[in-house]
Amino acid sequence: MSVTVSGPLPDEMYDVVVVGAGVVGAAIARELARYPLRTALVEASGDVGDGTSKANTAILHTGFDAVPGSLEARLVREGRDRLAVYAEECGIPVEPIGALLVAWDDEQLATLPALARKAARNGYRRTRTVCADELRRREPHLGPGAVAALEVPDESVICPWTTTLAYATQAVRNGVDLHLNCPVRDVTGCSPDAPHLLTTGRGPLRTRWLVNAAGLYADAFDRLLGHTDFSVTPRRGQLIVFDKFARGLVRHILLPVPTALGKGVLVSPTVYGNVMLGPTAEDLDDKRATGSTAEGIAFLREKGRRIMPDLLEEEVTAVYAGLRAATEHDDYLIRSHPEQRYVTVGGIRSTGLSASMAIAAYVVELLAEAGAEPGTAAELVPVTMPNLGEAYPRPYERAELIAADPAYGALVCHCERVSRGEIRDALAGDIPPSSPEGLRRRTRALGGRCQGFYCGATVRALFDTPTPGAPTAGASPPGGPTPGTEAAR
């Protein structure tokens, strides 16, 4: 296996290069790792999942409200089932808490039957209408005025950070090369007889087949190969994260009746024990505008005050924003260009996490149909990821683990109860973090209510001086869910 972060790239011919190591690109690389191909995953950033994938609403969708008959509807439905199984196998935190689509007036109430029929057309038939009295019993802290809800019992919350890292780790362990800090600036040699020559920030890279999973920049990359099928308009979603003391207020994912701009502002628990309010939906011109704004936060607080007034009285742990890859089309833009030995994966919006494994399988199908001849698929070497969720025991709660290695009982980040052993393992992982922010996504350190005020110096010192000889992250399950068990509600 090979992970590179600097220096010249290997002077070799790859069979397939996947550009973009977000959740979709990492899933594609993992799927390609099943075949006897020389595959590389290249990423402009210094870490996997460092763009849109790290800042989404962390919901594993059923696809009940997708456009019926669309590619997105099919891939979300298939991807959700695949990811639910995969999460059990490798310890990705998932909590199937269900969702309630809340109607606040008679006009919204009248839309619920149509939404139930839409869900049925998408293959999901477990929705049901919940009356006001039952809704109040199930969500006693809901704001006044809710008249009914559509229940979607199989919606879940998931850890998006662990999902991307699991895909990439499994890809690397099964022979995929991961090249970080490797922005692609140009592509030449796209004829049927010549390989692709990628000009990157770390030198040239050659490949026979090329997959564009560049997320927000998928349209710009597509243009390098002469295509103008879509344009990405970054859609900013700002979110507020409330402290763990707020967790008892919310029992389900609380969704609004959707609009043309998206699913609207929701209130949702997280697998980390917090409660999230958001997102906004702001179409922008700047693909780097991930900052929060006073106007955005005020808008969310106004919406939140109606949904759950008591939530606004709780402490705020963090505010963040992510950019979704919205396009002028209402579906995914996944297209094969056989004459160029090229597949583009564009317009993957917030459902990309749920659909990621199905998108990956579909891309490999397109490559095979175009003549890539991937060969016979093999089983992948499994991975078990460290547990970041609250539904299973964490290392600090496991006496037998601490007895075997006291580092798992030495807390460094007290807000999130992260041990020195977990930080050590993450720093020695197959894909180690390139920054304290990357370490946070692997351990939750620095992510609590003090935002690193107390533990920041210690975490930084550990980051700057990794412990030599540490075990490989994910090689054993310190606190992770036991494969084959279902997450506790």
CSV table of N, CA and C in Angstrom, one decimal, residues 128-248:
chain,number,residue,atom,x,y,z
A,128,ARG,N,-45.9,6.6,7.4
A,128,ARG,CA,-47.3,6.7,7.9
A,128,ARG,C,-47.5,8.1,8.5
A,129,THR,N,-48.7,8.5,8.5
A,129,THR,CA,-49.1,9.8,9.1
A,129,THR,C,-49.3,9.7,10.6
A,130,VAL,N,-48.7,10.7,11.3
A,130,VAL,CA,-48.8,10.7,12.8
A,130,VAL,C,-49.6,12.0,13.1
A,131,CYS,N,-50.6,11.8,13.9
A,131,CYS,CA,-51.5,12.9,14.3
A,131,CYS,C,-50.8,13.8,15.3
A,132,ALA,N,-51.4,14.9,15.6
A,132,ALA,CA,-50.9,15.9,16.5
A,132,ALA,C,-50.6,15.4,17.9
A,133,ASP,N,-51.6,14.6,18.4
A,133,ASP,CA,-51.4,14.1,19.8
A,133,ASP,C,-50.2,13.1,19.9
A,134,GLU,N,-50.2,12.2,18.9
A,134,GLU,CA,-49.0,11.3,18.9
A,134,GLU,C,-47.7,12.0,18.7
A,135,LEU,N,-47.7,12.9,17.8
A,135,LEU,CA,-46.5,13.7,17.6
A,135,LEU,C,-46.0,14.4,18.8
A,136,ARG,N,-47.0,15.0,19.6
A,136,ARG,CA,-46.6,15.7,20.8
A,136,ARG,C,-46.1,14.7,21.9
A,137,ARG,N,-46.6,13.5,21.9
A,137,ARG,CA,-46.1,12.5,22.9
A,137,ARG,C,-44.7,12.0,22.5
A,138,ARG,N,-44.5,11.9,21.2
A,138,ARG,CA,-43.2,11.4,20.8
A,138,ARG,C,-42.1,12.5,20.8
A,139,GLU,N,-42.5,13.7,20.6
A,139,GLU,CA,-41.5,14.9,20.6
A,139,GLU,C,-42.1,15.9,21.5
A,140,PRO,N,-42.1,15.8,22.8
A,140,PRO,CA,-42.7,16.7,23.7
A,140,PRO,C,-42.1,18.1,23.7
A,141,HIS,N,-40.9,18.3,23.2
A,141,HIS,CA,-40.3,19.6,23.2
A,141,HIS,C,-40.5,20.4,21.8
A,142,LEU,N,-41.3,19.8,21.0
A,142,LEU,CA,-41.6,20.4,19.7
A,142,LEU,C,-42.4,21.7,19.9
A,143,GLY,N,-42.1,22.7,19.1
A,143,GLY,CA,-42.8,24.0,19.2
A,143,GLY,C,-44.3,23.9,19.0
A,144,PRO,N,-45.0,24.9,19.5
A,144,PRO,CA,-46.5,24.9,19.3
A,144,PRO,C,-46.9,25.1,17.9
A,145,GLY,N,-48.0,24.4,17.5
A,145,GLY,CA,-48.6,24.7,16.2
A,145,GLY,C,-48.4,23.5,15.2
A,146,ALA,N,-47.6,22.5,15.6
A,146,ALA,CA,-47.5,21.4,14.7
A,146,ALA,C,-48.8,20.6,14.6
A,147,VAL,N,-49.3,20.3,13.4
A,147,VAL,CA,-50.6,19.7,13.2
A,147,VAL,C,-50.5,18.2,12.9
A,148,ALA,N,-49.4,17.7,12.4
A,148,ALA,CA,-49.2,16.3,12.1
A,148,ALA,C,-47.8,16.1,11.6
A,149,ALA,N,-47.5,14.8,11.2
A,149,ALA,CA,-46.1,14.5,10.7
A,149,ALA,C,-46.2,13.3,9.8
A,150,LEU,N,-45.3,13.2,8.9
A,150,LEU,CA,-45.1,11.9,8.2
A,150,LEU,C,-43.9,11.2,8.7
A,151,GLU,N,-44.2,10.0,9.3
A,151,GLU,CA,-43.1,9.3,9.9
A,151,GLU,C,-42.3,8.5,8.8
A,152,VAL,N,-41.0,8.6,8.9
A,152,VAL,CA,-40.1,7.8,8.0
A,152,VAL,C,-39.2,7.0,8.9
A,153,PRO,N,-39.6,5.8,9.3
A,153,PRO,CA,-38.9,5.1,10.5
A,153,PRO,C,-37.5,4.7,10.2
A,154,ASP,N,-37.0,4.6,8.9
A,154,ASP,CA,-35.7,4.0,8.6
A,154,ASP,C,-34.7,5.1,8.4
A,155,GLU,N,-35.0,6.4,8.5
A,155,GLU,CA,-33.9,7.4,8.4
A,155,GLU,C,-33.0,7.2,9.6
A,156,SER,N,-31.7,7.4,9.4
A,156,SER,CA,-30.7,7.2,10.4
A,156,SER,C,-29.7,8.4,10.4
A,157,VAL,N,-29.0,8.5,11.5
A,157,VAL,CA,-27.8,9.4,11.6
A,157,VAL,C,-26.5,8.5,11.5
A,158,ILE,N,-25.5,9.1,11.0
A,158,ILE,CA,-24.3,8.3,10.7
A,158,ILE,C,-23.1,9.2,10.9
A,159,CYS,N,-21.9,8.6,11.0
A,159,CYS,CA,-20.6,9.4,11.1
A,159,CYS,C,-20.0,9.6,9.7
A,160,PRO,N,-20.1,10.7,9.1
A,160,PRO,CA,-19.6,10.9,7.8
A,160,PRO,C,-18.0,10.9,7.7
A,161,TRP,N,-17.4,11.3,8.8
A,161,TRP,CA,-15.9,11.3,8.8
A,161,TRP,C,-15.4,9.8,8.8
A,162,THR,N,-16.0,8.9,9.6
A,162,THR,CA,-15.5,7.6,9.6
A,162,THR,C,-15.8,6.9,8.3
A,163,THR,N,-16.9,7.2,7.7
A,163,THR,CA,-17.3,6.6,6.4
A,163,THR,C,-16.3,6.8,5.4
A,164,THR,N,-15.9,8.1,5.2
A,164,THR,CA,-14.9,8.4,4.1
A,164,THR,C,-13.6,7.7,4.5
A,165,LEU,N,-13.2,7.8,5.7
A,165,LEU,CA,-11.9,7.2,6.1
A,165,LEU,C,-11.9,5.7,6.0
A,166,ALA,N,-13.0,5.1,6.3
A,166,ALA,CA,-13.1,3.6,6.1
A,166,ALA,C,-12.9,3.2,4.6
A,167,TYR,N,-13.6,3.9,3.7
A,167,TYR,CA,-13.5,3.6,2.3
A,167,TYR,C,-12.0,3.8,1.9
A,168,ALA,N,-11.4,4.9,2.2
A,168,ALA,CA,-10.1,5.2,1.8
A,168,ALA,C,-9.1,4.2,2.4
A,169,THR,N,-9.2,3.9,3.7
A,169,THR,CA,-8.3,3.0,4.3
A,169,THR,C,-8.4,1.6,3.7
A,170,GLN,N,-9.6,1.1,3.4
A,170,GLN,CA,-9.8,-0.2,2.8
A,170,GLN,C,-9.2,-0.2,1.4
A,171,ALA,N,-9.4,0.9,0.7
A,171,ALA,CA,-8.8,1.0,-0.7
A,171,ALA,C,-7.3,0.9,-0.6
A,172,VAL,N,-6.7,1.6,0.3
A,172,VAL,CA,-5.2,1.6,0.4
A,172,VAL,C,-4.7,0.3,0.9
A,173,ARG,N,-5.4,-0.3,1.8
A,173,ARG,CA,-4.9,-1.7,2.3
A,173,ARG,C,-5.0,-2.7,1.2
A,174,ASN,N,-5.9,-2.5,0.2
A,174,ASN,CA,-6.0,-3.4,-0.9
A,174,ASN,C,-5.3,-3.0,-2.2
A,175,GLY,N,-4.3,-2.1,-2.1
A,175,GLY,CA,-3.4,-1.9,-3.2
A,175,GLY,C,-3.6,-0.5,-3.9
A,176,VAL,N,-4.6,0.3,-3.5
A,176,VAL,CA,-4.7,1.6,-4.2
A,176,VAL,C,-3.7,2.6,-3.7
A,177,ASP,N,-3.1,3.3,-4.5
A,177,ASP,CA,-2.2,4.4,-4.1
A,177,ASP,C,-3.0,5.7,-3.9
A,178,LEU,N,-2.7,6.3,-2.8
A,178,LEU,CA,-3.4,7.6,-2.4
A,178,LEU,C,-2.4,8.7,-2.4
A,179,HIS,N,-2.6,9.7,-3.3
A,179,HIS,CA,-1.6,10.8,-3.4
A,179,HIS,C,-2.4,12.1,-3.0
A,180,LEU,N,-1.9,12.6,-1.8
A,180,LEU,CA,-2.5,13.8,-1.2
A,180,LEU,C,-1.7,15.0,-1.6
A,181,ASN,N,-2.2,16.2,-1.4
A,181,ASN,CA,-1.6,17.5,-1.8
A,181,ASN,C,-1.2,17.4,-3.2
A,182,CYS,N,-2.2,16.9,-4.0
A,182,CYS,CA,-1.9,16.6,-5.5
A,182,CYS,C,-3.0,17.2,-6.3
A,183,PRO,N,-3.1,18.5,-6.4
A,183,PRO,CA,-4.1,19.1,-7.3
A,183,PRO,C,-3.9,18.9,-8.8
A,184,VAL,N,-4.9,18.5,-9.5
A,184,VAL,CA,-4.8,18.3,-11.0
A,184,VAL,C,-5.0,19.6,-11.7
A,185,ARG,N,-4.1,20.0,-12.5
A,185,ARG,CA,-4.2,21.3,-13.2
A,185,ARG,C,-4.5,21.2,-14.6
A,186,ASP,N,-4.2,20.1,-15.3
A,186,ASP,CA,-4.5,20.0,-16.7
A,186,ASP,C,-4.5,18.5,-17.0
A,187,VAL,N,-5.2,18.2,-18.1
A,187,VAL,CA,-5.2,16.8,-18.7
A,187,VAL,C,-5.0,16.9,-20.2
A,188,THR,N,-4.1,16.1,-20.7
A,188,THR,CA,-3.8,16.0,-22.1
A,188,THR,C,-3.8,14.5,-22.5
A,189,GLY,N,-3.8,14.3,-23.8
A,189,GLY,CA,-3.7,12.9,-24.3
A,189,GLY,C,-4.9,12.1,-24.1
A,190,CYS,N,-6.1,12.7,-24.5
A,190,CYS,CA,-7.4,12.0,-24.3
A,190,CYS,C,-7.8,11.2,-25.5
A,191,SER,N,-7.0,11.0,-26.5
A,191,SER,CA,-7.4,10.2,-27.7
A,191,SER,C,-7.5,8.7,-27.3
A,192,PRO,N,-8.1,7.9,-28.2
A,192,PRO,CA,-8.3,6.5,-27.9
A,192,PRO,C,-6.9,5.8,-27.8
A,193,ASP,N,-5.9,6.3,-28.5
A,193,ASP,CA,-4.6,5.6,-28.5
A,193,ASP,C,-3.6,6.1,-27.5
A,194,ALA,N,-3.8,7.2,-26.8
A,194,ALA,CA,-2.9,7.8,-25.9
A,194,ALA,C,-3.4,7.8,-24.5
A,195,PRO,N,-2.5,7.5,-23.5
A,195,PRO,CA,-3.0,7.6,-22.1
A,195,PRO,C,-3.2,9.0,-21.7
A,196,HIS,N,-4.0,9.2,-20.7
A,196,HIS,CA,-4.2,10.5,-20.1
A,196,HIS,C,-2.9,10.9,-19.4
A,197,LEU,N,-2.5,12.1,-19.6
A,197,LEU,CA,-1.4,12.7,-18.9
A,197,LEU,C,-1.9,13.8,-18.0
A,198,LEU,N,-1.8,13.6,-16.7
A,198,LEU,CA,-2.3,14.6,-15.8
A,198,LEU,C,-1.2,15.5,-15.3
A,199,THR,N,-1.3,16.8,-15.4
A,199,THR,CA,-0.4,17.7,-14.8
A,199,THR,C,-0.9,18.1,-13.4
A,200,THR,N,-0.1,17.7,-12.4
A,200,THR,CA,-0.5,17.9,-11.0
A,200,THR,C,0.5,18.9,-10.3
A,201,GLY,N,0.1,19.3,-9.1
A,201,GLY,CA,1.0,20.1,-8.4
A,201,GLY,C,2.3,19.3,-7.9
A,202,ARG,N,2.3,18.0,-8.1
A,202,ARG,CA,3.5,17.2,-7.7
A,202,ARG,C,4.1,16.5,-8.9
A,203,GLY,N,3.8,17.0,-10.1
A,203,GLY,CA,4.4,16.4,-11.3
A,203,GLY,C,3.4,15.6,-12.1
A,204,PRO,N,3.9,15.0,-13.2
A,204,PRO,CA,3.0,14.3,-14.1
A,204,PRO,C,2.5,12.9,-13.5
A,205,LEU,N,1.3,12.5,-14.0
A,205,LEU,CA,0.7,11.3,-13.7
A,205,LEU,C,0.0,10.7,-14.9
A,206,ARG,N,0.3,9.4,-15.2
A,206,ARG,CA,-0.2,8.8,-16.4
A,206,ARG,C,-1.3,7.7,-16.0
A,207,THR,N,-2.3,7.7,-16.8
A,207,THR,CA,-3.4,6.6,-16.6
A,207,THR,C,-4.1,6.3,-17.9
A,208,ARG,N,-4.6,5.1,-18.0
A,208,ARG,CA,-5.4,4.7,-19.1
A,208,ARG,C,-6.8,5.2,-19.0
A,209,TRP,N,-7.4,5.1,-17.8
A,209,TRP,CA,-8.8,5.5,-17.5
A,209,TRP,C,-8.8,6.6,-16.4
A,210,LEU,N,-9.8,7.4,-16.5
A,210,LEU,CA,-9.9,8.6,-15.6
A,210,LEU,C,-11.3,8.7,-15.1
A,211,VAL,N,-11.4,8.9,-13.8
A,211,VAL,CA,-12.7,9.1,-13.1
A,211,VAL,C,-12.7,10.5,-12.4
A,212,ASN,N,-13.7,11.3,-12.8
A,212,ASN,CA,-13.8,12.7,-12.2
A,212,ASN,C,-14.8,12.6,-11.0
A,213,ALA,N,-14.2,12.7,-9.8
A,213,ALA,CA,-15.1,12.8,-8.6
A,213,ALA,C,-14.7,14.0,-7.8
A,214,ALA,N,-14.5,15.1,-8.5
A,214,ALA,CA,-13.9,16.3,-7.9
A,214,ALA,C,-14.9,17.2,-7.2
A,215,GLY,N,-16.1,16.8,-7.0
A,215,GLY,CA,-17.0,17.5,-6.1
A,215,GLY,C,-17.4,18.9,-6.7
A,216,LEU,N,-17.1,19.9,-5.9
A,216,LEU,CA,-17.4,21.3,-6.2
A,216,LEU,C,-16.6,21.7,-7.5
A,217,TYR,N,-15.6,21.0,-7.8
A,217,TYR,CA,-14.8,21.4,-9.0
A,217,TYR,C,-14.9,20.3,-10.2
A,218,ALA,N,-16.0,19.5,-10.1
A,218,ALA,CA,-16.2,18.5,-11.1
A,218,ALA,C,-16.5,19.2,-12.4
A,219,ASP,N,-17.2,20.3,-12.5
A,219,ASP,CA,-17.5,21.0,-13.7
A,219,ASP,C,-16.2,21.5,-14.4
A,220,ALA,N,-15.3,22.1,-13.5
A,220,ALA,CA,-14.1,22.7,-14.1
A,220,ALA,C,-13.2,21.5,-14.6
A,221,PHE,N,-13.2,20.4,-13.9
A,221,PHE,CA,-12.4,19.3,-14.4
A,221,PHE,C,-13.0,18.7,-15.7
A,222,ASP,N,-14.3,18.7,-15.8
A,222,ASP,CA,-15.0,18.2,-17.0
A,222,ASP,C,-14.6,19.1,-18.2
A,223,ARG,N,-14.4,20.4,-18.0
A,223,ARG,CA,-14.1,21.3,-19.1
A,223,ARG,C,-12.7,21.0,-19.6
A,224,LEU,N,-11.8,20.5,-18.7
A,224,LEU,CA,-10.4,20.2,-19.1
A,224,LEU,C,-10.5,19.1,-20.2
A,225,LEU,N,-11.6,18.3,-20.3
A,225,LEU,CA,-11.7,17.2,-21.3
A,225,LEU,C,-12.7,17.6,-22.3
A,226,GLY,N,-13.1,18.9,-22.4
A,226,GLY,CA,-13.9,19.4,-23.5
A,226,GLY,C,-15.4,19.3,-23.3
A,227,HIS,N,-15.9,19.1,-22.0
A,227,HIS,CA,-17.3,18.9,-21.8
A,227,HIS,C,-17.9,20.1,-21.1
A,228,THR,N,-19.1,20.5,-21.4
A,228,THR,CA,-19.8,21.6,-20.8
A,228,THR,C,-21.2,21.1,-20.4
A,229,ASP,N,-21.4,19.9,-19.8
A,229,ASP,CA,-22.7,19.4,-19.6
A,229,ASP,C,-23.4,20.0,-18.3
A,230,PHE,N,-22.6,20.6,-17.4
A,230,PHE,CA,-23.2,21.1,-16.2
A,230,PHE,C,-22.2,22.1,-15.6
A,231,SER,N,-22.8,23.0,-14.7
A,231,SER,CA,-22.0,23.9,-14.0
A,231,SER,C,-22.4,23.8,-12.5
A,232,VAL,N,-21.4,23.8,-11.6
A,232,VAL,CA,-21.6,23.6,-10.2
A,232,VAL,C,-21.7,25.0,-9.6
A,233,THR,N,-22.9,25.2,-8.9
A,233,THR,CA,-23.1,26.4,-8.1
A,233,THR,C,-23.0,26.0,-6.7
A,234,PRO,N,-22.0,26.5,-6.0
A,234,PRO,CA,-21.8,26.1,-4.6
A,234,PRO,C,-23.0,26.5,-3.7
A,235,ARG,N,-23.7,25.6,-3.1
A,235,ARG,CA,-24.8,26.0,-2.2
A,235,ARG,C,-24.4,25.8,-0.8
A,236,ARG,N,-24.2,26.9,-0.1
A,236,ARG,CA,-23.7,26.9,1.3
A,236,ARG,C,-24.8,26.5,2.3
A,237,GLY,N,-24.4,25.6,3.1
A,237,GLY,CA,-25.3,25.2,4.2
A,237,GLY,C,-24.7,25.4,5.6
A,238,GLN,N,-25.2,26.4,6.3
A,238,GLN,CA,-24.6,26.7,7.6
A,238,GLN,C,-25.4,25.9,8.7
A,239,LEU,N,-24.7,25.5,9.7
A,239,LEU,CA,-25.4,24.7,10.7
A,239,LEU,C,-24.9,25.1,12.1
A,240,ILE,N,-25.7,24.9,13.1
A,240,ILE,CA,-25.4,25.2,14.5
A,240,ILE,C,-25.4,23.9,15.2
A,241,VAL,N,-24.4,23.6,16.0
A,241,VAL,CA,-24.3,22.4,16.8
A,241,VAL,C,-24.4,22.7,18.3
A,242,PHE,N,-25.4,22.1,18.9
A,242,PHE,CA,-25.7,22.4,20.3
A,242,PHE,C,-25.0,21.3,21.2
A,243,ASP,N,-24.8,21.7,22.4
A,243,ASP,CA,-24.0,20.9,23.4
A,243,ASP,C,-24.8,19.6,23.7
A,244,LYS,N,-24.1,18.6,24.3
A,244,LYS,CA,-24.7,17.3,24.6
A,244,LYS,C,-25.8,17.4,25.6
A,245,PHE,N,-25.9,18.4,26.4
A,245,PHE,CA,-27.0,18.6,27.3
A,245,PHE,C,-28.3,18.7,26.6
A,246,ALA,N,-28.3,19.1,25.3
A,246,ALA,CA,-29.5,19.3,24.5
A,246,ALA,C,-30.0,18.0,23.9
A,247,ARG,N,-29.2,16.9,24.1
A,247,ARG,CA,-29.6,15.6,23.4
A,247,ARG,C,-30.9,15.1,23.8
A,248,GLY,N,-31.3,15.3,25.1
A,248,GLY,CA,-32.5,14.7,25.6
A,248,GLY,C,-33.8,15.4,25.1
